[in-house]
Short mmCIF file of C-alpha atoms in Angstrom, two decimals:
data_model
loop_
_atom_site.label_atom_id
_atom_site.label_comp_id
_atom_site.label_asym_id
_atom_site.label_seq_id
_atom_site.Cartn_x
_atom_site.Cartn_y
_atom_site.Cartn_z
CA MET M 1 3.91 -8.08 22.36
CA ALA M 2 2.19 -10.73 20.12
CA GLU M 3 3.48 -12.12 16.82
CA LEU M 4 0.83 -11.40 14.27
CA THR M 5 0.17 -11.54 10.48
CA LEU M 6 -0.40 -8.37 8.50
CA LEU M 7 -4.08 -9.25 8.53
CA GLU M 8 -4.26 -9.58 12.31
CA ALA M 9 -2.46 -6.36 12.60
CA VAL M 10 -5.02 -4.50 10.48
CA ASN M 11 -7.59 -6.01 12.69
CA LEU M 12 -5.82 -5.02 15.94
CA ALA M 13 -5.45 -1.41 14.54
CA LEU M 14 -9.28 -1.13 13.80
CA HIS M 15 -10.05 -2.33 17.34
CA TYR M 16 -7.64 0.02 18.90
CA GLU M 17 -8.91 3.23 17.14
CA MET M 18 -12.63 2.24 17.61
CA GLU M 19 -12.05 1.81 21.32
CA HIS M 20 -10.44 5.28 21.68
CA ASP M 21 -12.55 7.33 19.20
CA PRO M 22 -16.30 7.08 19.09
CA ASN M 23 -16.44 8.74 15.80
CA VAL M 24 -14.65 6.04 13.94
CA VAL M 25 -17.05 3.74 12.00
CA VAL M 26 -16.53 0.78 9.73
CA LEU M 27 -18.57 -0.13 6.51
CA GLY M 28 -18.40 -2.33 3.71
CA GLU M 29 -19.66 -5.52 2.23
CA ASP M 30 -19.92 -8.37 4.67
CA VAL M 31 -17.54 -6.53 7.27
CA GLY M 32 -20.01 -7.05 10.18
CA GLU M 33 -21.57 -10.49 10.31
CA ASN M 34 -18.79 -12.21 8.33
CA GLY M 35 -15.76 -10.18 9.44
CA GLY M 36 -15.00 -9.11 5.74
CA VAL M 37 -13.91 -11.18 2.87
CA PHE M 38 -10.53 -11.89 4.20
CA ARG M 39 -11.61 -11.52 7.94
CA ALA M 40 -9.89 -8.16 8.69
CA THR M 41 -12.88 -7.09 10.65
CA VAL M 42 -13.59 -9.94 12.61
CA GLY M 43 -14.92 -9.32 16.10
CA LEU M 44 -15.75 -5.62 15.52
CA LYS M 45 -19.58 -5.86 15.29
CA GLU M 46 -19.52 -7.98 18.44
CA GLN M 47 -17.70 -5.33 20.26
CA PHE M 48 -18.97 -2.02 18.74
CA GLY M 49 -22.49 -2.91 17.48
CA PHE M 50 -24.35 -2.62 14.18
CA LYS M 51 -24.39 1.27 14.38
CA ARG M 52 -20.56 1.35 14.11
CA VAL M 53 -19.92 -1.53 11.99
CA ILE M 54 -22.32 -1.45 9.05
CA ASP M 55 -22.96 -4.28 6.50
CA THR M 56 -23.71 -2.47 3.31
CA PRO M 57 -25.50 -3.72 0.08
CA LEU M 58 -23.23 -5.05 -2.70
CA ALA M 59 -22.92 -1.66 -4.35
CA GLU M 60 -19.58 0.04 -4.13
CA ALA M 61 -20.83 3.35 -5.49
CA LEU M 62 -23.09 3.35 -2.30
CA ILE M 63 -20.15 2.79 -0.04
CA GLY M 64 -18.15 5.37 -1.77
CA GLY M 65 -20.94 8.02 -1.38
CA VAL M 66 -21.93 7.13 2.26
CA THR M 67 -18.42 7.39 3.15
CA VAL M 68 -17.76 10.72 1.92
CA GLY M 69 -21.19 12.04 3.42
CA MET M 70 -20.12 10.64 6.90
CA ALA M 71 -16.71 12.08 6.60
CA SER M 72 -17.94 15.51 5.70
CA GLN M 73 -20.07 15.63 8.71
CA GLY M 74 -17.66 14.74 11.64
CA LEU M 75 -17.24 11.00 11.48
CA ARG M 76 -14.14 9.19 10.58
CA PRO M 77 -15.34 6.32 8.48
CA ILE M 78 -13.17 3.44 7.20
CA ALA M 79 -14.69 1.88 4.12
CA GLU M 80 -13.59 -1.50 3.00
CA PHE M 81 -13.79 -2.55 -0.72
CA GLN M 82 -13.32 -6.34 -0.95
CA PHE M 83 -10.79 -5.90 -3.66
CA GLN M 84 -8.98 -3.05 -5.29
CA GLY M 85 -10.55 -3.92 -8.62
CA PHE M 86 -14.06 -3.38 -6.92
CA VAL M 87 -13.36 0.33 -6.31
CA PHE M 88 -13.94 1.47 -9.89
CA PRO M 89 -17.87 1.88 -9.39
CA ALA M 90 -17.03 4.27 -6.65
CA LEU M 91 -14.54 6.52 -8.39
CA GLU M 92 -17.11 9.20 -9.04
CA HIS M 93 -17.34 9.80 -5.19
CA LEU M 94 -13.78 9.19 -4.50
CA MET M 95 -12.05 11.43 -7.09
CA CYS M 96 -14.68 14.07 -7.66
CA HIS M 97 -15.76 14.48 -4.01
CA ALA M 98 -13.55 12.81 -1.40
CA ALA M 99 -10.35 13.98 -2.92
CA ARG M 100 -11.50 17.54 -3.54
CA MET M 101 -13.54 18.31 -0.43
CA ARG M 102 -10.91 20.50 1.31
CA ASN M 103 -10.26 22.43 -1.86
CA ARG M 104 -13.88 22.72 -2.95
CA THR M 105 -14.86 24.20 0.44
CA ARG M 106 -11.60 26.15 0.85
CA GLY M 107 -10.97 24.25 4.07
CA ARG M 108 -14.44 24.37 5.67
CA LEU M 109 -14.96 20.72 5.26
CA THR M 110 -12.56 17.96 5.20
CA CYS M 111 -12.80 14.26 4.40
CA PRO M 112 -10.98 12.23 7.09
CA ALA M 113 -11.77 8.94 5.66
CA VAL M 114 -9.83 5.68 4.93
CA PHE M 115 -10.64 3.61 1.90
CA ARG M 116 -9.14 0.03 2.56
CA ALA M 117 -8.87 -2.51 -0.18
CA PRO M 118 -6.63 -5.81 -0.72
CA PHE M 119 -4.75 -5.46 -3.79
CA GLY M 120 -2.12 -7.36 -5.98
CA GLY M 121 -1.91 -10.91 -7.38
CA GLY M 122 -0.71 -14.06 -5.79
CA ILE M 123 -3.84 -15.82 -4.68
CA HIS M 124 -4.99 -17.37 -8.00
CA ALA M 125 -8.12 -14.95 -8.09
CA PRO M 126 -9.72 -13.53 -11.25
CA GLU M 127 -8.19 -10.47 -12.90
CA HIS M 128 -10.46 -8.06 -11.32
CA HIS M 129 -9.46 -9.49 -7.83
CA SER M 130 -5.86 -8.89 -8.53
CA GLU M 131 -5.41 -5.30 -9.64
CA SER M 132 -2.28 -3.24 -8.88
CA VAL M 133 -3.41 0.39 -9.78
CA GLU M 134 -2.05 2.47 -7.03
CA ALA M 135 -0.69 4.92 -9.67
CA LEU M 136 -4.32 5.81 -10.63
CA PHE M 137 -5.05 7.17 -7.05
CA ALA M 138 -1.47 8.59 -6.66
CA HIS M 139 -2.11 10.74 -9.78
CA THR M 140 -5.36 12.17 -8.11
CA PRO M 141 -4.78 15.28 -6.23
CA GLY M 142 -6.07 15.21 -2.72
CA PHE M 143 -5.36 11.58 -1.99
CA ARG M 144 -2.72 10.07 0.27
CA VAL M 145 -1.88 6.47 -0.88
CA VAL M 146 -0.42 4.24 1.63
CA ILE M 147 0.70 0.48 1.19
CA PRO M 148 2.04 -1.60 4.22
CA SER M 149 4.47 -4.41 3.73
CA SER M 150 4.70 -5.71 7.23
CA PRO M 151 2.52 -6.36 10.25
CA GLN M 152 4.28 -3.64 12.17
CA ARG M 153 3.75 -1.05 9.36
CA ALA M 154 0.24 -2.19 8.86
CA TYR M 155 -0.67 -1.37 12.33
CA GLY M 156 1.20 1.75 12.61
CA LEU M 157 0.27 3.15 9.13
CA LEU M 158 -3.48 2.36 9.56
CA LEU M 159 -3.58 4.19 12.85
CA ALA M 160 -2.01 7.16 11.14
CA SER M 161 -4.21 6.97 8.24
CA ILE M 162 -7.35 6.92 10.40
CA ARG M 163 -6.21 10.04 12.41
CA ASN M 164 -5.45 12.01 9.19
CA ASN M 165 -7.65 14.66 8.18
CA ASP M 166 -7.78 13.81 4.52
CA PRO M 167 -8.61 10.84 2.56
CA VAL M 168 -6.37 7.99 2.48
CA MET M 169 -6.36 5.05 -0.09
CA PHE M 170 -4.92 2.32 2.13
CA PHE M 171 -4.05 -0.73 -0.12
CA GLU M 172 -3.21 -3.97 1.69
CA PRO M 173 -1.00 -6.43 -0.25
CA LYS M 174 -3.29 -9.54 0.09
CA ARG M 175 -0.47 -12.05 -1.14
CA ILE M 176 1.41 -11.60 2.32
CA TYR M 177 -1.75 -11.21 4.53
CA ARG M 178 -1.08 -14.46 6.30
CA THR M 179 2.54 -15.32 5.23
CA VAL M 180 4.56 -12.68 6.81
CA LYS M 181 4.41 -12.42 10.65
CA SER M 182 6.16 -10.13 13.13
CA ASN M 183 5.86 -8.74 16.70
CA VAL M 184 3.27 -5.98 17.01
CA GLU M 185 2.85 -3.96 20.27
CA ASN M 186 -0.73 -2.70 20.68
CA ASN M 187 0.42 0.51 22.14
CA GLY M 188 -1.71 2.93 19.77
CA GLU M 189 1.47 4.52 18.26
CA ALA M 190 1.32 5.50 14.83
CA LEU M 191 4.00 5.52 12.17
CA PRO M 192 4.63 8.52 10.20
CA LEU M 193 3.17 9.01 6.87
CA ASP M 194 4.85 10.46 3.82
CA THR M 195 8.07 8.74 4.60
CA CYS M 196 9.96 5.84 3.38
CA PHE M 197 11.48 3.15 5.59
CA THR M 198 15.07 1.84 5.21
CA LEU M 199 14.79 -1.73 5.73
CA ARG M 200 18.43 -2.95 5.03
CA LYS M 201 21.73 -0.73 4.71
CA GLY M 202 23.75 -0.98 1.61
CA ARG M 203 26.66 0.71 -0.12
CA ASP M 204 26.36 -0.51 -3.88
CA LEU M 205 22.69 -0.35 -4.83
CA THR M 206 19.45 1.46 -3.76
CA LEU M 207 16.52 -0.83 -4.28
CA VAL M 208 13.23 0.87 -3.83
CA THR M 209 10.03 -1.08 -3.60
CA TRP M 210 6.68 -1.54 -1.79
CA GLY M 211 3.88 -3.87 -0.82
CA ALA M 212 4.34 -7.60 -1.28
CA CYS M 213 7.47 -7.02 -3.36
CA VAL M 214 9.18 -6.12 -0.42
CA VAL M 215 9.36 -9.68 0.79
CA GLU M 216 11.37 -10.72 -2.62
CA SER M 217 13.40 -7.58 -2.53
CA LEU M 218 14.83 -8.46 0.89
CA GLN M 219 15.44 -12.04 -0.11
CA ALA M 220 17.31 -10.71 -3.27
CA ALA M 221 19.27 -8.35 -1.28
CA HIS M 222 20.42 -11.35 1.02
CA THR M 223 21.33 -13.25 -2.18
CA LEU M 224 23.23 -10.29 -3.67
CA SER M 225 25.16 -9.90 -0.52
CA LYS M 226 26.60 -13.44 -1.00
CA LEU M 227 27.82 -12.06 -4.40
CA GLY M 228 29.63 -9.14 -2.77
CA ILE M 229 26.78 -6.71 -3.71
CA GLU M 230 25.37 -4.79 -0.70
CA ALA M 231 21.77 -3.53 -1.58
CA GLU M 232 19.94 -0.75 0.57
CA VAL M 233 16.25 -1.74 0.58
CA ILE M 234 13.78 1.06 0.98
CA ASP M 235 10.10 0.46 1.48
CA LEU M 236 8.30 3.39 -0.18
CA ALA M 237 5.17 2.76 2.35
CA THR M 238 3.52 6.11 1.24
CA ILE M 239 3.08 6.24 -2.40
CA LYS M 240 1.77 9.67 -2.46
CA PRO M 241 3.21 11.98 -1.53
CA LEU M 242 6.66 10.52 -2.13
CA ASP M 243 9.56 10.90 0.07
CA MET M 244 12.26 11.60 -2.39
CA GLU M 245 14.78 12.82 0.23
CA THR M 246 15.31 9.40 1.80
CA ILE M 247 15.93 8.00 -1.87
CA PHE M 248 18.30 10.83 -2.79
CA LYS M 249 20.40 10.23 0.41
CA SER M 250 20.57 6.56 -0.59
CA LEU M 251 21.57 7.34 -4.01
CA SER M 252 24.24 9.57 -2.61
CA LYS M 253 26.02 6.60 -1.20
CA THR M 254 25.27 3.92 -3.90
CA GLY M 255 24.82 5.69 -7.14
CA ARG M 256 22.73 3.01 -8.61
CA LEU M 257 18.87 2.69 -8.56
CA LEU M 258 16.50 -0.32 -8.98
CA ILE M 259 12.65 0.01 -8.65
CA VAL M 260 10.75 -3.11 -8.20
CA HIS M 261 6.84 -2.86 -8.23
CA GLU M 262 4.13 -5.45 -9.16
CA ALA M 263 1.90 -2.90 -11.05
CA SER M 264 2.25 -2.56 -14.88
CA LYS M 265 5.38 -0.90 -16.03
CA THR M 266 3.95 2.06 -18.22
CA CYS M 267 3.05 5.19 -16.09
CA GLY M 268 3.73 3.33 -12.86
CA VAL M 269 4.89 4.88 -9.75
CA GLY M 270 8.46 3.67 -10.60
CA ALA M 271 8.21 6.04 -13.53
CA GLU M 272 7.59 8.82 -11.35
CA ILE M 273 10.51 8.02 -8.99
CA LEU M 274 12.75 7.96 -12.15
CA ALA M 275 11.53 11.24 -13.42
CA ARG M 276 12.15 12.90 -10.05
CA VAL M 277 15.58 11.47 -9.92
CA SER M 278 16.49 12.66 -13.57
CA GLU M 279 15.18 16.03 -12.55
CA GLU M 280 16.82 16.67 -9.22
CA ALA M 281 19.58 14.22 -8.64
CA LEU M 282 20.85 12.93 -11.94
CA CYS M 283 24.35 13.56 -11.10
CA LEU M 284 24.18 10.96 -8.27
CA LEU M 285 23.89 8.14 -10.77
CA LYS M 286 26.81 6.09 -11.74
CA ALA M 287 24.59 4.02 -14.01
CA PRO M 288 21.28 4.05 -15.81
CA PRO M 289 18.40 3.09 -13.33
CA LYS M 290 16.44 0.06 -13.87
CA ARG M 291 13.07 -1.22 -13.18
CA VAL M 292 11.63 -4.83 -12.54
CA THR M 293 7.90 -4.46 -12.82
CA GLY M 294 4.61 -6.19 -13.67
CA TYR M 295 3.65 -6.54 -17.57
CA ASP M 296 1.34 -4.33 -19.33
CA THR M 297 -1.11 -6.84 -19.33
CA VAL M 298 -4.17 -7.88 -17.33
CA MET M 299 -3.50 -10.35 -14.60
CA PRO M 300 -3.86 -13.75 -16.11
CA TYR M 301 -5.82 -16.66 -14.59
CA TYR M 302 -4.14 -18.90 -11.99
CA ARG M 303 -2.27 -21.31 -14.35
CA ASN M 304 -0.23 -18.39 -15.68
CA GLU M 305 -0.29 -16.08 -12.75
CA ASP M 306 3.24 -17.02 -11.36
CA HIS M 307 4.71 -16.01 -14.78
CA CYS M 308 3.50 -12.53 -14.29
CA LEU M 309 4.53 -12.20 -10.64
CA ILE M 310 8.04 -10.70 -9.71
CA ASN M 311 10.42 -13.35 -8.16
CA GLU M 312 13.66 -13.03 -6.42
CA THR M 313 15.72 -14.25 -9.42
CA ASP M 314 14.31 -11.32 -11.48
CA ILE M 315 15.51 -8.83 -8.90
CA VAL M 316 18.93 -10.57 -8.38
CA ASN M 317 19.58 -10.47 -12.18
CA ALA M 318 18.71 -6.75 -12.46
CA GLY M 319 20.93 -5.90 -9.45
CA LYS M 320 23.88 -7.89 -11.04
CA THR M 321 23.34 -6.02 -14.32
CA LEU M 322 23.43 -2.75 -12.71
CA ILE M 323 26.68 -3.32 -10.89
CA GLU M 324 28.43 -5.53 -13.41
CA GLY M 325 27.44 -3.88 -16.56
CA TRP M 326 28.41 -0.33 -15.37
CA LYS M 327 31.69 -0.72 -13.42
#
């Protein structure tokens, strides 16, 4: 068992699945010779050849269309978009074809494709390199949306996504690509999709988050514990479909809900969670729920980027308000 970064865990999962399934292919800009913009596909072309690791032109619409075609004809393609903000030219193929393939053909065809993309801020990149628009894809019927927050979950969730028979949008929080490490066993065991992961038990507060914000949320939970507030930290992991049962179970203990996400506040995934709670579990709440989110603005350039990103203090203050303001 090796200690890996999240990026290395993605690479390991790709290697494993390509070794064990000859129908798995990888395509995208610079994924072969250069190993991808963040080097997530390093070594794949050398091991599996240019027919299974395909360098495409700088044309995201082409990547989307070719991937849909491959998936509908028996392959399991994994398409890499260099940044989440670069997916937009391919939306015609993704939303109108990949996501609807099973429904349109009444199950005769499926689209077992994974669309990978780094997302979020934190690396001082221009705004279209720093998008957090997971809610856009969660709103589209037919997609699964998966976001790992650790090397272990990146490995297991990517394996599960590749083996899934419907399209998966797999968004990797690039801010923690190389900063978070954990032991990962290369055993080919997938983690379950469509379920949350409870990372920390608590009795006073349910803290729901995903992606890179898991790091600050765990730090905040540790700080809150020194103040006598025990927060239960839940990593959503699969954004669509939502595992609300795990959240309801936690709320039945804590009665207080705090949602943390980097994406903009308006119409974010956090709003959907709050809506489900209000419809199905309102009586569990002891206090009005709170959100700590990104601003409804485009990610600024690097001098101001840190002012837009959520930090530990933001989460701690929100947690204290939920407890102290509603005793």
